[in-house]
XYZ file of C-alpha atoms in Angstrom:
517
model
C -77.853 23.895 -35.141
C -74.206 24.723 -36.822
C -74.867 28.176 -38.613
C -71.768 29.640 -40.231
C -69.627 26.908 -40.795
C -66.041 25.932 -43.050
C -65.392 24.684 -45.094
C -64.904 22.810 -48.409
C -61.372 24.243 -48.264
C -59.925 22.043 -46.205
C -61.345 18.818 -48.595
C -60.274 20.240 -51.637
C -57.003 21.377 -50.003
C -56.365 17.701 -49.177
C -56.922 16.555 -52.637
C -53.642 18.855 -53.831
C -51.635 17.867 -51.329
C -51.856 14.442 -52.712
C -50.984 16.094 -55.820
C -47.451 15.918 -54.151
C -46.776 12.497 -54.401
C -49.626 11.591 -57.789
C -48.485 11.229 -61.126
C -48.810 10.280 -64.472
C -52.183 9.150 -64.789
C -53.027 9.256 -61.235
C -54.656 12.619 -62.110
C -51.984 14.894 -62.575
C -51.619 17.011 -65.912
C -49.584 14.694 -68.571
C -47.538 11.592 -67.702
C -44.052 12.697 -67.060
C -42.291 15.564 -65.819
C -38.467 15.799 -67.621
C -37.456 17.412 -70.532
C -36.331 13.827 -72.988
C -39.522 12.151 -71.658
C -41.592 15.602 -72.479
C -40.219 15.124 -75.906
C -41.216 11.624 -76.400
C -44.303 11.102 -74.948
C -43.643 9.997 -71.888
C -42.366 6.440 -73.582
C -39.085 5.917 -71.661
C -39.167 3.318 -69.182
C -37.359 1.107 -71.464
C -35.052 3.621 -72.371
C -34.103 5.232 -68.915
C -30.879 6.815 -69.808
C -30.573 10.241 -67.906
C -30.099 9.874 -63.937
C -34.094 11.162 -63.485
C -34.411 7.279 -63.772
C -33.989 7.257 -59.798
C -37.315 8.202 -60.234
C -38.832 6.934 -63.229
C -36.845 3.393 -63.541
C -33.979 3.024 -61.534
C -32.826 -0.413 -63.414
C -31.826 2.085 -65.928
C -29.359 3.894 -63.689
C -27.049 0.542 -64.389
C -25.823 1.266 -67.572
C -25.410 4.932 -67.156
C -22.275 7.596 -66.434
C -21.582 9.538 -63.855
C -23.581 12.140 -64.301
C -25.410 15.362 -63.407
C -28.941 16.625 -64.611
C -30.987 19.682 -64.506
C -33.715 20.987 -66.051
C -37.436 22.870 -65.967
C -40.414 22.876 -67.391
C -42.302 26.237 -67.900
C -46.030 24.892 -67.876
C -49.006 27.309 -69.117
C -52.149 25.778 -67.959
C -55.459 26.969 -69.384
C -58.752 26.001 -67.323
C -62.349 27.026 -68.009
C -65.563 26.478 -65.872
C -69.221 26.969 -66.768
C -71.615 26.463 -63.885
C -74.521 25.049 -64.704
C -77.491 24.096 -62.309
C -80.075 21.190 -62.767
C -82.270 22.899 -65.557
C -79.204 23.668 -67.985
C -78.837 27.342 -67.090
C -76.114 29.097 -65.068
C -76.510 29.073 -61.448
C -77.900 32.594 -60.326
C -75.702 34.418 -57.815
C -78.357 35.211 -55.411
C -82.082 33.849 -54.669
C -82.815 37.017 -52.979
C -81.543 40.342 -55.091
C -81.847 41.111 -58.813
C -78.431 40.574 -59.648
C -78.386 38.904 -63.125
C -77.522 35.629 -63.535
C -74.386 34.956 -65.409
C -75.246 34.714 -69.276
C -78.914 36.453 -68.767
C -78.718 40.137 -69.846
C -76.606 42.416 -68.343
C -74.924 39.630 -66.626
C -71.273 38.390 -66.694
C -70.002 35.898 -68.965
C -71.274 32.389 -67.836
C -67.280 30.846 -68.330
C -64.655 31.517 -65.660
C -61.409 30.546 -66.188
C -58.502 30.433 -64.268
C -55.604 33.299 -64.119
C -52.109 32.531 -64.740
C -49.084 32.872 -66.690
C -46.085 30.130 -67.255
C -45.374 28.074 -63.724
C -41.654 26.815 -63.529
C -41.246 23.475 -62.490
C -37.510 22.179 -62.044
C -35.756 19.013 -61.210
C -32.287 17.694 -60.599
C -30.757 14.645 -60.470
C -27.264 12.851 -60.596
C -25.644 9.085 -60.833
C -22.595 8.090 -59.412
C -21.458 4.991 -60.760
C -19.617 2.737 -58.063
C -18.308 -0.126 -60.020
C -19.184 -1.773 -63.407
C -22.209 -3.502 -61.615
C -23.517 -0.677 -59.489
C -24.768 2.411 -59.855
C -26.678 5.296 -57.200
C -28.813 7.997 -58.689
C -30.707 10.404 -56.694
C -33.227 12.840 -57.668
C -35.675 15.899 -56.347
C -38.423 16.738 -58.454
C -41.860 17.757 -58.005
C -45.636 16.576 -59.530
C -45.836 16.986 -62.927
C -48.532 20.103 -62.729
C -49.284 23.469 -62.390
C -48.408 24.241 -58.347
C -50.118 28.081 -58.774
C -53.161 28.617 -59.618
C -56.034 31.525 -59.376
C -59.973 31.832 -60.048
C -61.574 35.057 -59.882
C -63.438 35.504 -56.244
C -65.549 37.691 -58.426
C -67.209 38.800 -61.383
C -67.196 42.482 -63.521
C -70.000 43.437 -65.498
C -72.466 45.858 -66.732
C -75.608 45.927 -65.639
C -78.151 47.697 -67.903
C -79.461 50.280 -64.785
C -76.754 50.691 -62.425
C -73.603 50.207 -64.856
C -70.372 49.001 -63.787
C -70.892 46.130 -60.951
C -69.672 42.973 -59.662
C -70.938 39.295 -58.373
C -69.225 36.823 -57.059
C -68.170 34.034 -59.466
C -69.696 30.677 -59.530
C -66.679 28.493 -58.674
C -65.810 29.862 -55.970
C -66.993 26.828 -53.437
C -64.759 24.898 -55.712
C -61.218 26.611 -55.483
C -60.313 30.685 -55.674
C -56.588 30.368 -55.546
C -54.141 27.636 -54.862
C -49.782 27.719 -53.934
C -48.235 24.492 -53.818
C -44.751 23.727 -52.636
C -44.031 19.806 -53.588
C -40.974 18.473 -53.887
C -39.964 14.263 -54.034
C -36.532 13.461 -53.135
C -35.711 10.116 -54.339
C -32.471 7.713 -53.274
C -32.243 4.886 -55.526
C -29.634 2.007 -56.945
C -29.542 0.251 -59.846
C -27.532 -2.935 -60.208
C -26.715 -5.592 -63.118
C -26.604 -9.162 -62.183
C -25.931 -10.839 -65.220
C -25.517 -9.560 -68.424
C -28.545 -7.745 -69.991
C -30.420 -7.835 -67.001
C -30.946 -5.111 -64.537
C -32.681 -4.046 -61.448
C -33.574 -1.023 -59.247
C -35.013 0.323 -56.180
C -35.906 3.508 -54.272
C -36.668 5.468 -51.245
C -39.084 8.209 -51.530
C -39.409 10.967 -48.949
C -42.061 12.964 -50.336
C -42.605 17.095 -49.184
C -45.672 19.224 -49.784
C -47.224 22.597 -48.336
C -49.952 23.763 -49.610
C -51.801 26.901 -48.680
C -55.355 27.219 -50.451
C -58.502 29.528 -50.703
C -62.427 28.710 -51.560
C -65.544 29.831 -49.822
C -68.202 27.679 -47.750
C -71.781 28.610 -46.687
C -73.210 29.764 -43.748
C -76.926 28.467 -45.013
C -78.199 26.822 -47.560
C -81.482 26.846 -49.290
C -82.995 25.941 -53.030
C -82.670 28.300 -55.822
C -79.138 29.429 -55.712
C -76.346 30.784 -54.054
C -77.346 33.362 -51.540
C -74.590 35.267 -50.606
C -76.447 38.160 -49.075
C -76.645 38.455 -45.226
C -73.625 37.450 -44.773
C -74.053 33.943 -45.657
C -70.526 32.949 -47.373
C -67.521 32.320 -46.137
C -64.153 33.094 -47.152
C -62.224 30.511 -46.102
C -58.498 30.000 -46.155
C -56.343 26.237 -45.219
C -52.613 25.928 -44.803
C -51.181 22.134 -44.348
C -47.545 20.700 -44.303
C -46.433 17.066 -44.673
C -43.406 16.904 -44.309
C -43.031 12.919 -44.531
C -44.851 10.426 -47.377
C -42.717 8.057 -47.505
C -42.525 5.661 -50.504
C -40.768 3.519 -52.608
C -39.950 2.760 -56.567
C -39.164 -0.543 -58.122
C -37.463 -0.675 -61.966
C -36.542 -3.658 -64.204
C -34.968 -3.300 -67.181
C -33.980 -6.530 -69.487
C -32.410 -6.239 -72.804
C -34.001 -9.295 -74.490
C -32.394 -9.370 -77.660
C -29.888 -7.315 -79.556
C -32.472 -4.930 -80.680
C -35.023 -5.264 -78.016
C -35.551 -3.790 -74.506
C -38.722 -4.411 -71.863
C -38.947 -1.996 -69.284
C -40.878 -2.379 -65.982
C -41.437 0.160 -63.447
C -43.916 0.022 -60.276
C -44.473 2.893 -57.515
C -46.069 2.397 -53.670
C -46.342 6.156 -51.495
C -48.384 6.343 -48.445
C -51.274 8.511 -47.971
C -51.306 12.188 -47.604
C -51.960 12.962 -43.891
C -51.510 16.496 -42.514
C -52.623 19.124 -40.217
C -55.020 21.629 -41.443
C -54.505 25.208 -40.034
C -57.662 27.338 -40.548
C -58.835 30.916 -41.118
C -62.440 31.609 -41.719
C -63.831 35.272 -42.733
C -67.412 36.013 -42.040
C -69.607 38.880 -43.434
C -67.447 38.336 -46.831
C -69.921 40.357 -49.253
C -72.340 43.455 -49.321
C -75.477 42.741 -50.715
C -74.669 44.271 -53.573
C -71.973 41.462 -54.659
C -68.962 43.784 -53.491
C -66.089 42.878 -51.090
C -67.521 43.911 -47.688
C -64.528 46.528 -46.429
C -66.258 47.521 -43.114
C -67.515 44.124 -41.966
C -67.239 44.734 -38.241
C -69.200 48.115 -38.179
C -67.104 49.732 -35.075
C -66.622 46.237 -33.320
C -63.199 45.205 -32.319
C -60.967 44.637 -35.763
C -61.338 41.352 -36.300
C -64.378 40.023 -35.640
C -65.042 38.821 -38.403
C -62.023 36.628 -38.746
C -61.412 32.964 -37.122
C -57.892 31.958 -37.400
C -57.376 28.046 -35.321
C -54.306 26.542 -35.958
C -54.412 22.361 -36.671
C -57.492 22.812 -36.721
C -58.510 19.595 -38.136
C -56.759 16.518 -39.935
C -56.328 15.701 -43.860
C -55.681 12.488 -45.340
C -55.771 10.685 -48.948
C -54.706 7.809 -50.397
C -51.975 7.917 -53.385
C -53.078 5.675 -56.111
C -50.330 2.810 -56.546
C -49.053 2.973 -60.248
C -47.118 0.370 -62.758
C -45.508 0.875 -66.420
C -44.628 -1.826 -68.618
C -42.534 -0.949 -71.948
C -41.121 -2.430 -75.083
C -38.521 -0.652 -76.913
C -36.818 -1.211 -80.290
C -33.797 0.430 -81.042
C -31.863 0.230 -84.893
C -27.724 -0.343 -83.618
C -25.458 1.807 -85.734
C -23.474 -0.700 -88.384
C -19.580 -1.031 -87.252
C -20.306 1.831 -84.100
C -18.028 1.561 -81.836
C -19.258 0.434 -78.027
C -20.144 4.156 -75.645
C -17.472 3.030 -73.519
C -14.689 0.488 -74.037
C -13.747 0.886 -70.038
C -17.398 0.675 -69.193
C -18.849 -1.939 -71.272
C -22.053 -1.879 -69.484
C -22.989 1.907 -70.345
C -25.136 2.394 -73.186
C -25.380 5.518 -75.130
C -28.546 5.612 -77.815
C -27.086 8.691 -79.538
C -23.442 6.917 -80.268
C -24.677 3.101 -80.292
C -28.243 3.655 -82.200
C -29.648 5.120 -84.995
C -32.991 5.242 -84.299
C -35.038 3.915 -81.266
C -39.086 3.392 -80.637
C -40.892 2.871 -77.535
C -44.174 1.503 -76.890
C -45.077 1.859 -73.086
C -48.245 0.483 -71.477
C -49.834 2.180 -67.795
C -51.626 1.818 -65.120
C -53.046 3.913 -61.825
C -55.188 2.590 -59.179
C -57.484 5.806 -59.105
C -59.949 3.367 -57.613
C -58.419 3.812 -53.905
C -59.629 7.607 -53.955
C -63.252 6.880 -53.171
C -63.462 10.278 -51.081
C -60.646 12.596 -49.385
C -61.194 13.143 -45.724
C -60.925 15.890 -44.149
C -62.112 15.590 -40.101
C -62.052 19.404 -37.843
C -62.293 19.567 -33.867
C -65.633 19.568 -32.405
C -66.792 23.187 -31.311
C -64.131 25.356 -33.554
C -66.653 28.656 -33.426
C -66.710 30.855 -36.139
C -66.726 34.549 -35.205
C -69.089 37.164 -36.720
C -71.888 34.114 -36.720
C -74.878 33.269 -34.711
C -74.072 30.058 -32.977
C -71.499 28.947 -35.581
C -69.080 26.200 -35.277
C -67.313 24.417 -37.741
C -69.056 20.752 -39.045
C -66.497 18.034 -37.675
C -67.071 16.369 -40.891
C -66.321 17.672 -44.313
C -65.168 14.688 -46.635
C -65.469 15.381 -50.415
C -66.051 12.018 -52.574
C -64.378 12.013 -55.549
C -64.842 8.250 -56.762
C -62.508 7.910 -59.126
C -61.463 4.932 -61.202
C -58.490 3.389 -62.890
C -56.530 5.129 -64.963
C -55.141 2.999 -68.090
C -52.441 5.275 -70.490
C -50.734 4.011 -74.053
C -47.337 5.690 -74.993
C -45.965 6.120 -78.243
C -42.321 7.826 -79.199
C -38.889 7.773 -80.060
C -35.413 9.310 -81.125
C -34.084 9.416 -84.394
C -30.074 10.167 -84.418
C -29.051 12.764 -87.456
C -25.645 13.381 -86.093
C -24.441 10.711 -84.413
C -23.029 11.733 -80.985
C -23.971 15.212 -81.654
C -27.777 15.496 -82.570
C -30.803 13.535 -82.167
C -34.582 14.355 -82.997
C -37.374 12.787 -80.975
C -41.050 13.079 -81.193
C -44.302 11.003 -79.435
C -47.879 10.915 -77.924
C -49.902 9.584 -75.299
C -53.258 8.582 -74.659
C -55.037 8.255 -71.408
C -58.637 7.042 -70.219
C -61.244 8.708 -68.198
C -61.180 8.873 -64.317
C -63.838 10.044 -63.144
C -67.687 10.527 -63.954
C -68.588 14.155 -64.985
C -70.943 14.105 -62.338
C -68.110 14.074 -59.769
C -65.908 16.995 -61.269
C -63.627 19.232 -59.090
C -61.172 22.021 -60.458
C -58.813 20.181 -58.088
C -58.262 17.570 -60.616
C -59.266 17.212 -64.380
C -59.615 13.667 -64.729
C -61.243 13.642 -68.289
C -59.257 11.487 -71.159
C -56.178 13.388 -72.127
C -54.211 13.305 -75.753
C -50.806 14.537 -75.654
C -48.143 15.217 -78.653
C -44.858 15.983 -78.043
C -41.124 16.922 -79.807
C -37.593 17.354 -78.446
C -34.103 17.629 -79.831
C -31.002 16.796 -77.841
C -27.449 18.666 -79.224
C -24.072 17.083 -77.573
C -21.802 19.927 -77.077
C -18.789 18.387 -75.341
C -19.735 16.324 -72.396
C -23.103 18.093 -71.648
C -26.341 17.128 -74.075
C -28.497 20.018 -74.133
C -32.243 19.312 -74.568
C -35.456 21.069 -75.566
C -39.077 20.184 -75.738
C -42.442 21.213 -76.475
C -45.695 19.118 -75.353
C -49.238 19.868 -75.824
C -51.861 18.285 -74.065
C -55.949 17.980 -74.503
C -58.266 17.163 -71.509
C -61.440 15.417 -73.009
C -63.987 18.306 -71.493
C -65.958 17.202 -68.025
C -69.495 18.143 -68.528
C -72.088 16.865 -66.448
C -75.290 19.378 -67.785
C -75.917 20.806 -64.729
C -76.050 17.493 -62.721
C -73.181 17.412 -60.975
C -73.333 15.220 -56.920
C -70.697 17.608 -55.094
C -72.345 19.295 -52.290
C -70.535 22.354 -50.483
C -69.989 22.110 -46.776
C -72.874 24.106 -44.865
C -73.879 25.319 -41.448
C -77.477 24.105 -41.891
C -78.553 21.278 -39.945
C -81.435 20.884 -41.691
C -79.792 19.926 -44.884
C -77.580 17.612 -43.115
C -74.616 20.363 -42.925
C -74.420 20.246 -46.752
C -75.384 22.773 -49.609
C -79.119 22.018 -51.068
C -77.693 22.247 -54.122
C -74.649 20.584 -56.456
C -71.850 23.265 -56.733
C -70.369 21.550 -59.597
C -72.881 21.239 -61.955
C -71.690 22.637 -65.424
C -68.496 22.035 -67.760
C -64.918 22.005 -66.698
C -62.119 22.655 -69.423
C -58.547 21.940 -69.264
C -55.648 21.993 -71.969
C -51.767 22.318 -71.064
C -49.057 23.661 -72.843
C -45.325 23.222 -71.819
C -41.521 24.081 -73.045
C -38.533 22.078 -71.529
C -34.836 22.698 -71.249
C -32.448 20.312 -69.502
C -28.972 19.917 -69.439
C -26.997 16.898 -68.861
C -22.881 16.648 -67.748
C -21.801 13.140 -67.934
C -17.735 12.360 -66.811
């Protein structure tokens, strides 16, 4: 029999490192990170006129500038969770002490949400245009989400004998804290062929380390989570991939005088990485509190199981496609961006207005489950007989993703100011029943607005996007069982761990600045 085992960590840990290389609606926060496409809705792969289009359509790099681009986006991400078990009501802390359940009275509020303040995402790019045909772009960017987060590991409250106390929280087998370092290089070209017609590639080389925090149990038996004895486990995963290779393909074709179709498709291999591991034993008192003396006058330590690689990680990336149509008004008698270049467009001289209507897709499907395989034998110290469970997969069944995207510019000053405003829409991807905090993959609404000022040869942008996660909320019924050391249950928790209601909005402010020569 496995007593005292790890850990859900390493599973959910897997599931952000895909993060790294997932986007748009492959279950990331909103569908595009950079500052004009923040502003529109993500509705540009028609337009693709800054040099992020190495990225995000490199057909559009064709009819660009030289140029240089940087920006950031400082996110605020708001998350809530409710734990719920099968009958409705919150999930009790312990089965064996009178510790009040959360939302009974004298317990602690029955919602936990996430700590955090604004997370600053950047991104650079440039183009270097080689001849009237040709074009290079390159660009390093990372996810378009939140690559910090923090849950409480525990719980302040009242109790109506023994005042001032604390419990731990209820999502804590889900995720306790989170630090992400992801980063996507991208070499791309973009070439014309004939007239009104262009084309793109790219070469990914994606970058993540993640290092990540939740807690597993030792045992596991019916009517809640019994922390005394010693029975969870802090556990703590660290993993670096420092290759996922991948490509991007663009089209861009401008069909008629007034009318643009944009196509854009993306292929990136699966996450796989090595998992280092650190477990901690004897976690809590039976009281609820953060066990200081766990070793009692044993050597220091003994508590604490630190294996590096200890096990492997690995997740597919869903595939993803974009198809847009785009509309854009020509200014009467303008003259063309660039008489020496007559290839390079420029919507805020050339246009007076422009709408785009983009259509997406994500093949969710392909993440049935993230696995997440350990060495057989990895003991955990400060248990009886505890090794870690070679297997400790977390489904997450997810499904397609299909997205709409509505939004444009609108040029008051022409080659000096331009307005722009959109929205997206996305569908579900997931069934409540299978929620995570890794990923909230419940519809999501966005609205977005931007303005662009041309101040010599750099435009200066800003942008403000909003976005709404339709809630997750599966009653109390939720299928995700936490990695256990009981044999007897099959090395699984007896019950769900993500029963209840997960919460999600996102609020973010852009500024970019683009030099073109």
């Amino acid at each position: 029999m496995r007593r005292g085992t790890a850990s859900a960590a390493g599973a959910a840990l897997a599931a952000m490192v895909a993060a790294g290389a997932a986007r748009a609606s492959s279950g990331l926060d909103s569908p595009e990170i950079g500052v004009l496409q923040l502003g529109r809705g993500g509705a540009w792969v028609a337009r693709a006129d800054d040099p992020l289009a190495a990225y995000f359509n490199p057909a559009g790099l064709a009819a660009q500038r030289t140029s240089a681009h940087g920006g950031v986006h400082l996110m605020h991400l708001r998350q809530c969770f409710t734990r719920l078990g099968p009958d409705g009501r919150p999930v009790p802390p312990s089965y064996t002490t009178a510790i009040p359940a959360p939302g009974s009275e004298g317990g602690p509020d029955p919602e936990v949400c996430a700590e955090g303040g604004l997370f600053p995402n950047p991104q650079v790019a440039g183009t270097l245009r080689v001849s009237d045909a040709l074009a290079v772009g390159v660009a390093v960017l990372g996810p378009h989400g939140v690559g910090a987060r923090a849950w409480p590991e525990s719980l302040p409250y009242t109790h109506p004998s023994f005042g001032a106390m604390t419990q731990p929280s209820p999502q804590r087998y889900l995720l306790t804290s989170l630090d992400a370092l992801i980063v996507t290089p991208t070499l791309s070209v973009g070439f014309t062929p004939a007239e009104g017609i262009s084309i793109g590639a790219g070469l990914l080389w994606g970058v993540a380390s993640i290092d990540f925090v939740n807690f597993s149990e030792a045992t596991s038996a019916e009517g809640g989570d019994d922390f005394s004895a010693h029975n969870d486990l802090r556990t703590r995963a660290r993993a670096d991939d420092l290759f996922i290779p991948g490509f991007v393909l663009g089209a861009r074709w401008a069909a008629t005088e007034r009318l643009d179709l944009g196509a854009w498709f993306k292929w990136q291999d699966a996450v796989r990485a090595k998992t280092d591991l650190v477990i901690e034993s004897r976690y809590w008192t039976a009281a609820g509190l953060k066990n200081e003396d766990p070793c009692r006058g044993d050597s220091p330590g003994c508590n604490v199981t630190d294996e590096k690689g200890a096990g492997d990680l690995e997740m597919r990336i869903p595939m993803e496609a974009k198809l847009g149509l785009r509309y854009h008004h020509p200014r009467a008698g303008a003259a063309r961006s660039s008489a020496a270049e007559p290839r390079v467009r420029d919507p805020m001289v050339d246009d007076v207005f422009d709408v785009e209507l983009d259509f997406t897709w994500a093949h969710n499907s392909a993440v049935d489950a993230i696995e997440v395989r350990f060495r057989e034998g990895i003991p955990v110290r400060g248990t009886v007989v505890g090794t870690v469970p070679p297997n400790a997969d977390v489904p997450h069944r997810w499904r397609d993703v299909l997205g709409v995207r509505v939004g444009g510019d609108f040029v008051v000053i022409q080659g000096l100011l331009a307005l722009r405003a959109g929205g997206f829409f996305e569908t579900k991807g997931q069934d409540d029943a299978d929620l995570n905090l890794d990923f909230h993959l419940g519809h999501r609404i966005g609205v977005g607005a931007g303005v662009t000022a041309r101040v010599g040869p750099v435009d200066v942008s800003a942008a403000f996007q909003h976005t709404s996660f339709g809630p997750l909320d599966n009653g109390g019924k939720g299928r995700l069982k936490a990695v256990s050391g009981s044999a007897t249950s099959g090395y699984r928790s007896v019950q769900s761990v993500n029963g209840g209601r997960f919460e999600s909005s996102l609020d973010e402010f852009g500024m970019s600045g683009t030099m073109r020569f």
